[in-house]
């Protein structure tokens, strides 16, 4: 090889190193701007047209493990009230927890549930139908996930929604989790906008439903946790007691903390281990 050719080869190699460095640098800048490091997981978004919710378009956020989601289980994770919709639970803690699961990491879909839908069918839209009949099937199709291995969970409003949706679709989910689930013991205690009226509350009263017929929740792993200073602690305890009295198996955790993001991020790895373990064992 001539001296000129060698110099050209060295120059091209140096340019390639620079290009790779620039690409990695831009990726790092994007990750910092987003506020999290995805650690090799792919984050994508889609707009889902929902006939169930007033013919509107709702954002869906997907998290896919390295190597793709084909054949993997699916975790449906519902956000809380007033959060940044489908992206509100993307965090370093989420991706670190998923990364530690290795090959057992599920694909995840974060549907947009609006400001205060509480994930149930009500006057402003059929939010439960949207999740069950639109968002989940769309996620399975898009990701090629295993439709037989699906878990559902959520934070605050989303924790309530996960248990209410599991009630409406018995046998659909391999596990259900509620993290500081927004469960009130009576209609008068509920937050403004959580339900349309007293009748709407009664139709989605999880404690009363568990006392009357806990069968939709029996036979699958259930999780309820919350901070010791969480305002929903009493309601979640009452719900867990009703489930256990009816023969359901509930993991109930109380850790130091309140109803806020730092608490949930601190325990995100615990949540993900629960879902991954249940999904791995699930046979449908």
Tab-separated table of N, CA and C in Angstrom, residues 29-92:
chain	number	residue	atom	x	y	z
A	29	UNK	N	-27.205	13.868	24.380
A	29	UNK	CA	-27.882	15.154	24.568
A	29	UNK	C	-29.392	14.967	24.547
A	30	UNK	N	-29.873	14.125	23.604
A	30	UNK	CA	-31.312	13.884	23.535
A	30	UNK	C	-31.805	13.219	24.815
A	31	UNK	N	-31.038	12.241	25.318
A	31	UNK	CA	-31.442	11.561	26.542
A	31	UNK	C	-31.520	12.535	27.708
A	32	UNK	N	-30.521	13.411	27.829
A	32	UNK	CA	-30.536	14.392	28.912
A	32	UNK	C	-31.726	15.321	28.760
A	33	UNK	N	-31.992	15.740	27.521
A	33	UNK	CA	-33.115	16.644	27.284
A	33	UNK	C	-34.436	15.991	27.659
A	34	UNK	N	-34.539	14.677	27.425
A	34	UNK	CA	-35.770	13.976	27.772
A	34	UNK	C	-35.863	13.715	29.267
A	35	UNK	N	-34.753	13.767	29.953
A	35	UNK	CA	-34.774	13.562	31.391
A	35	UNK	C	-34.540	12.137	31.829
A	36	UNK	N	-34.129	11.266	30.920
A	36	UNK	CA	-33.870	9.880	31.299
A	36	UNK	C	-32.884	9.260	30.319
A	37	UNK	N	-32.268	8.164	30.766
A	37	UNK	CA	-31.371	7.376	29.929
A	37	UNK	C	-32.073	6.055	29.626
A	38	UNK	N	-32.459	5.788	28.380
A	38	UNK	CA	-33.217	4.573	28.075
A	38	UNK	C	-32.415	3.278	28.146
A	39	UNK	N	-31.115	3.361	28.322
A	39	UNK	CA	-30.265	2.182	28.540
A	39	UNK	C	-30.466	1.087	27.494
A	40	UNK	N	-30.579	1.497	26.243
A	40	UNK	CA	-30.707	0.533	25.164
A	40	UNK	C	-32.130	0.173	24.798
A	41	UNK	N	-33.094	0.584	25.598
A	41	UNK	CA	-34.495	0.336	25.273
A	41	UNK	C	-34.975	1.389	24.276
A	42	UNK	N	-35.806	0.966	23.341
A	42	UNK	CA	-36.320	1.879	22.320
A	42	UNK	C	-37.632	2.498	22.795
A	43	UNK	N	-37.713	3.815	22.724
A	43	UNK	CA	-38.930	4.541	23.091
A	43	UNK	C	-39.552	5.100	21.820
A	44	UNK	N	-40.820	4.808	21.595
A	44	UNK	CA	-41.512	5.331	20.422
A	44	UNK	C	-42.902	5.804	20.816
A	45	UNK	N	-43.494	6.589	19.930
A	45	UNK	CA	-44.812	7.150	20.197
A	45	UNK	C	-45.716	6.937	18.988
A	46	UNK	N	-47.000	6.888	19.245
A	46	UNK	CA	-47.984	6.785	18.174
A	46	UNK	C	-49.249	7.506	18.613
A	47	UNK	N	-50.000	7.966	17.638
A	47	UNK	CA	-51.297	8.580	17.904
A	47	UNK	C	-52.376	7.551	17.588
A	48	UNK	N	-53.214	7.275	18.573
A	48	UNK	CA	-54.271	6.284	18.404
A	48	UNK	C	-55.622	6.986	18.326
A	49	UNK	N	-56.316	6.789	17.219
A	49	UNK	CA	-57.666	7.351	17.097
A	49	UNK	C	-58.623	6.481	17.897
A	50	UNK	N	-59.325	7.091	18.831
A	50	UNK	CA	-60.233	6.353	19.707
A	50	UNK	C	-61.688	6.696	19.403
A	51	UNK	N	-62.422	5.699	18.950
A	51	UNK	CA	-63.863	5.876	18.804
A	51	UNK	C	-64.537	5.874	20.172
A	52	UNK	N	-63.928	5.176	21.123
A	52	UNK	CA	-64.527	5.064	22.457
A	52	UNK	C	-64.527	6.390	23.201
A	53	UNK	N	-63.485	7.183	22.993
A	53	UNK	CA	-63.369	8.463	23.696
A	53	UNK	C	-63.605	9.594	22.704
A	54	UNK	N	-64.851	9.781	22.360
A	54	UNK	CA	-65.300	10.953	21.597
A	54	UNK	C	-64.558	11.147	20.281
A	55	UNK	N	-64.199	10.041	19.627
A	55	UNK	CA	-63.494	10.138	18.339
A	55	UNK	C	-62.289	11.068	18.413
A	56	UNK	N	-61.536	10.939	19.477
A	56	UNK	CA	-60.358	11.782	19.654
A	56	UNK	C	-59.088	10.979	19.398
A	57	UNK	N	-57.957	11.672	19.368
A	57	UNK	CA	-56.667	11.023	19.163
A	57	UNK	C	-55.875	11.074	20.457
A	58	UNK	N	-55.370	9.935	20.882
A	58	UNK	CA	-54.678	9.834	22.165
A	58	UNK	C	-53.285	9.244	21.966
A	59	UNK	N	-52.317	9.843	22.621
A	59	UNK	CA	-50.921	9.437	22.478
A	59	UNK	C	-50.658	8.114	23.196
A	60	UNK	N	-49.890	7.263	22.534
A	60	UNK	CA	-49.432	6.008	23.123
A	60	UNK	C	-47.906	6.023	23.129
A	61	UNK	N	-47.321	5.660	24.253
A	61	UNK	CA	-45.864	5.572	24.348
A	61	UNK	C	-45.474	4.112	24.552
A	62	UNK	N	-44.509	3.666	23.764
A	62	UNK	CA	-44.084	2.269	23.806
A	62	UNK	C	-42.615	2.182	24.206
A	63	UNK	N	-42.301	1.208	25.037
A	63	UNK	CA	-40.919	0.926	25.422
A	63	UNK	C	-40.617	-0.517	25.035
A	64	UNK	N	-39.601	-0.691	24.210
A	64	UNK	CA	-39.270	-2.007	23.664
A	64	UNK	C	-37.858	-2.403	24.088
A	65	UNK	N	-37.696	-3.607	24.633
A	65	UNK	CA	-36.358	-4.062	25.044
A	65	UNK	C	-35.420	-4.222	23.849
A	66	UNK	N	-34.125	-4.216	24.096
A	66	UNK	CA	-33.167	-4.495	23.023
A	66	UNK	C	-33.484	-5.841	22.367
A	67	UNK	N	-33.455	-5.871	21.053
A	67	UNK	CA	-33.774	-7.109	20.349
A	67	UNK	C	-35.211	-7.193	19.902
A	68	UNK	N	-36.041	-6.245	20.341
A	68	UNK	CA	-37.422	-6.217	19.882
A	68	UNK	C	-38.399	-6.836	20.857
A	69	UNK	N	-39.685	-6.654	20.549
A	69	UNK	CA	-40.748	-7.095	21.454
A	69	UNK	C	-41.480	-8.333	20.965
A	70	UNK	N	-41.133	-8.840	19.803
A	70	UNK	CA	-41.870	-9.977	19.251
A	70	UNK	C	-41.878	-11.153	20.228
A	71	UNK	N	-43.092	-11.594	20.565
A	71	UNK	CA	-43.247	-12.728	21.461
A	71	UNK	C	-43.075	-12.420	22.932
A	72	UNK	N	-42.731	-11.193	23.253
A	72	UNK	CA	-42.536	-10.839	24.668
A	72	UNK	C	-43.885	-10.545	25.332
A	73	UNK	N	-43.919	-10.665	26.662
A	73	UNK	CA	-45.118	-10.235	27.383
A	73	UNK	C	-45.251	-8.721	27.327
A	74	UNK	N	-46.449	-8.248	27.633
A	74	UNK	CA	-46.751	-6.817	27.566
A	74	UNK	C	-47.214	-6.323	28.928
A	75	UNK	N	-46.645	-5.218	29.370
A	75	UNK	CA	-47.100	-4.534	30.576
A	75	UNK	C	-47.833	-3.268	30.163
A	76	UNK	N	-49.081	-3.149	30.584
A	76	UNK	CA	-49.881	-1.947	30.352
A	76	UNK	C	-49.798	-1.110	31.622
A	77	UNK	N	-49.217	0.084	31.525
A	77	UNK	CA	-48.982	0.891	32.722
A	77	UNK	C	-49.730	2.213	32.596
A	78	UNK	N	-50.628	2.460	33.552
A	78	UNK	CA	-51.542	3.601	33.506
A	78	UNK	C	-51.057	4.728	34.410
A	79	UNK	N	-51.053	5.930	33.876
A	79	UNK	CA	-50.532	7.080	34.619
A	79	UNK	C	-51.557	7.637	35.603
A	80	UNK	N	-51.092	8.528	36.465
A	80	UNK	CA	-51.934	9.151	37.468
A	80	UNK	C	-52.590	10.431	36.985
A	81	UNK	N	-53.416	10.988	37.835
A	81	UNK	CA	-54.155	12.202	37.495
A	81	UNK	C	-53.213	13.389	37.318
A	82	UNK	N	-53.460	14.149	36.267
A	82	UNK	CA	-52.717	15.379	36.061
A	82	UNK	C	-51.288	15.188	35.633
A	83	UNK	N	-50.866	13.949	35.433
A	83	UNK	CA	-49.495	13.696	35.008
A	83	UNK	C	-49.328	14.068	33.540
A	84	UNK	N	-48.090	13.980	33.079
A	84	UNK	CA	-47.778	14.283	31.690
A	84	UNK	C	-48.162	13.106	30.803
A	85	UNK	N	-49.414	12.704	30.926
A	85	UNK	CA	-49.956	11.670	30.070
A	85	UNK	C	-49.097	10.434	29.949
A	86	UNK	N	-48.984	9.981	28.698
A	86	UNK	CA	-48.327	8.711	28.423
A	86	UNK	C	-46.844	8.706	28.756
A	87	UNK	N	-46.219	9.865	28.858
A	87	UNK	CA	-44.775	9.924	29.118
A	87	UNK	C	-44.424	10.148	30.583
A	88	UNK	N	-45.401	10.239	31.453
A	88	UNK	CA	-45.140	10.699	32.816
A	88	UNK	C	-44.297	9.736	33.638
A	89	UNK	N	-44.272	8.467	33.264
A	89	UNK	CA	-43.517	7.496	34.063
A	89	UNK	C	-42.206	7.062	33.427
A	90	UNK	N	-41.791	7.738	32.359
A	90	UNK	CA	-40.479	7.468	31.777
A	90	UNK	C	-39.426	8.108	32.666
A	91	UNK	N	-38.507	7.298	33.163
A	91	UNK	CA	-37.517	7.801	34.119
A	91	UNK	C	-36.291	6.895	34.103
A	92	UNK	N	-35.201	7.396	34.677
A	92	UNK	CA	-34.007	6.556	34.822
A	92	UNK	C	-34.324	5.295	35.614
